Amino acid sequence: MEHVIVGSRRYLEVTARANFFVNDVNWPGALAKRPGSVHIHTHQGTPLKYMGADLLDKPGARLGFDVPQMLRRADRWDYSLVANRHSELVWERAYPCHFTSVRTGSPRNDVLVNGGDSDFRQRYGIPETDTVVLYAPTRRDYRRTGHVDRVDLARFAADLGAGHTLVVRLHPSLANGPARGMGLTELARRGIVVDATDEPHVADVLLAADVLVTDYSSVMFDYANLDRPIVVHADDWPAFTASRGAYVDITAEAPGHVACSYRELAWLFASGCWRDEESARLRAGFRARYCEFDDGRAAERVVRTLLLGEPMPEPGAVRIPEQASERDALTSA
């Protein structure tokens, strides 16, 4: 794939002439919005924690973020892609700007919906018969480093026992922080866990996992497209919501069983409840709500409608009635 290096002469030439700009993070401040150019924001998944203007009431969470500058950049967006109506409401609230929300689904999830291939297990030497448990925690805004050890990884790997492989993927912002230097790197070197933090494509890791264990990472919304078990480890939910804020009480609207302590987390796996009928029931409701427009054709829909100007077809995902309670909650929060 042809690419350019940010800041290079070729980059400046391309950005000066390109008609379409697609991004999933905060836009570069130096990128001018030319007349006739189209800016498309794909976002990094479905939002759980507060974003954009909602951070104005969370001083600890917005440390290092210039919220007014973020909003000025968001005012350049032409289109905001959404995978569900929850995202549509949140982005329009968090970024009260002049873009148009488009119910295309999330292009990043096409590979998950369509059951793409992954060579992750082979590259890391994980036996095909092993149950791969993916642990993917998010960062904490109430700690300066962003990292808090919520799970003793060596103990968890041991408690899972033979026939299980524990794969750990830290939040990208913690990739070069103390979370790895203080133990994860050594555990991976000794073969106790697999460190997938540096994997460039998170979908490869998700496809290889049989179950996801996370706290409040938005990766759970992506992983739900695979219809595989999810366990939420929410032992510091009050502290997390107080410092960052959340649009959804994930302990009440969980995609699977919720553990409020390590003891509960270990029991879910020891008992086999992590994949029982209740887990499947919770996951079905979660998928209906948050995988609403993900039908495996999001990227095609974006190209055909936003780039080529064809009529917008309806996503072929599961349809659910409008959730008035969510709209009211977002308006009053």
Short mmCIF file of N, CA, C and O in Angstrom, two decimals, residues 4 16 18 32 34 71 76 88 95 99 111 127 143 202 222 226 257 273 304 313 319:
data_model
loop_
_atom_site.label_atom_id
_atom_site.label_comp_id
_atom_site.label_asym_id
_atom_site.label_seq_id
_atom_site.Cartn_x
_atom_site.Cartn_y
_atom_site.Cartn_z
N VAL A 4 2.73 7.80 2.87
CA VAL A 4 3.65 8.92 3.01
C VAL A 4 3.95 9.11 4.49
O VAL A 4 3.17 8.70 5.34
N ALA A 16 -2.16 18.68 0.25
CA ALA A 16 -2.55 19.90 -0.46
C ALA A 16 -3.49 19.62 -1.62
O ALA A 16 -4.23 20.51 -2.06
N ALA A 18 -5.38 16.31 -1.95
CA ALA A 18 -6.35 15.24 -1.72
C ALA A 18 -7.77 15.79 -1.55
O ALA A 18 -7.96 16.89 -1.01
N ALA A 32 -5.05 22.02 7.03
CA ALA A 32 -6.05 23.01 6.65
C ALA A 32 -7.21 22.35 5.93
O ALA A 32 -7.03 21.40 5.17
N ARG A 34 -9.48 22.58 3.09
CA ARG A 34 -9.63 23.31 1.84
C ARG A 34 -11.08 23.25 1.35
O ARG A 34 -11.78 22.26 1.62
N LEU A 71 -12.51 20.68 19.76
CA LEU A 71 -13.81 21.02 19.17
C LEU A 71 -13.64 21.81 17.87
O LEU A 71 -14.42 21.64 16.92
N ARG A 76 -14.31 20.62 11.55
CA ARG A 76 -13.91 20.38 10.16
C ARG A 76 -14.50 19.09 9.61
O ARG A 76 -14.48 18.86 8.39
N GLU A 88 -24.10 7.52 17.82
CA GLU A 88 -24.62 8.72 17.16
C GLU A 88 -24.98 9.80 18.18
O GLU A 88 -24.61 10.97 18.04
N TYR A 95 -19.26 16.30 20.65
CA TYR A 95 -18.69 17.21 19.65
C TYR A 95 -19.85 17.96 18.98
O TYR A 95 -20.27 17.61 17.88
N PHE A 99 -20.92 18.46 11.67
CA PHE A 99 -20.80 17.26 10.85
C PHE A 99 -22.15 16.55 10.72
O PHE A 99 -23.11 16.86 11.44
N VAL A 111 -13.92 -7.07 9.27
CA VAL A 111 -13.15 -8.32 9.33
C VAL A 111 -13.67 -9.23 10.43
O VAL A 111 -13.62 -10.47 10.32
N PRO A 127 -0.94 -23.45 21.05
CA PRO A 127 -1.58 -24.67 20.55
C PRO A 127 -3.02 -24.41 20.11
O PRO A 127 -3.76 -23.66 20.76
N ARG A 143 -4.77 7.97 37.89
CA ARG A 143 -3.35 7.74 38.15
C ARG A 143 -2.53 8.49 37.11
O ARG A 143 -2.84 8.47 35.93
N VAL A 202 -5.36 -4.87 15.93
CA VAL A 202 -6.06 -5.46 17.06
C VAL A 202 -7.02 -6.55 16.61
O VAL A 202 -7.27 -7.52 17.35
N ASP A 222 -16.29 -3.94 19.90
CA ASP A 222 -15.81 -4.57 18.67
C ASP A 222 -15.87 -6.09 18.79
O ASP A 222 -16.36 -6.78 17.89
N LEU A 226 -18.04 -10.83 17.27
CA LEU A 226 -17.65 -12.23 17.10
C LEU A 226 -18.60 -13.18 17.82
O LEU A 226 -18.52 -14.40 17.62
N HIS A 257 -20.82 -11.76 32.15
CA HIS A 257 -20.73 -11.71 33.60
C HIS A 257 -19.79 -10.59 34.05
O HIS A 257 -18.82 -10.27 33.37
N CYS A 273 -18.62 -20.71 34.33
CA CYS A 273 -19.75 -19.79 34.13
C CYS A 273 -19.46 -18.71 33.10
O CYS A 273 -20.40 -18.06 32.60
N ARG A 304 -18.88 3.61 -1.41
CA ARG A 304 -19.93 3.79 -2.41
C ARG A 304 -20.73 5.08 -2.19
O ARG A 304 -21.07 5.79 -3.14
N PRO A 313 -27.51 2.53 1.27
CA PRO A 313 -28.34 1.36 1.58
C PRO A 313 -28.43 1.16 3.09
O PRO A 313 -27.56 1.58 3.84
N ARG A 319 -32.02 -5.16 13.77
CA ARG A 319 -32.68 -3.89 14.04
C ARG A 319 -33.37 -3.96 15.40
O ARG A 319 -33.98 -4.97 15.75
#
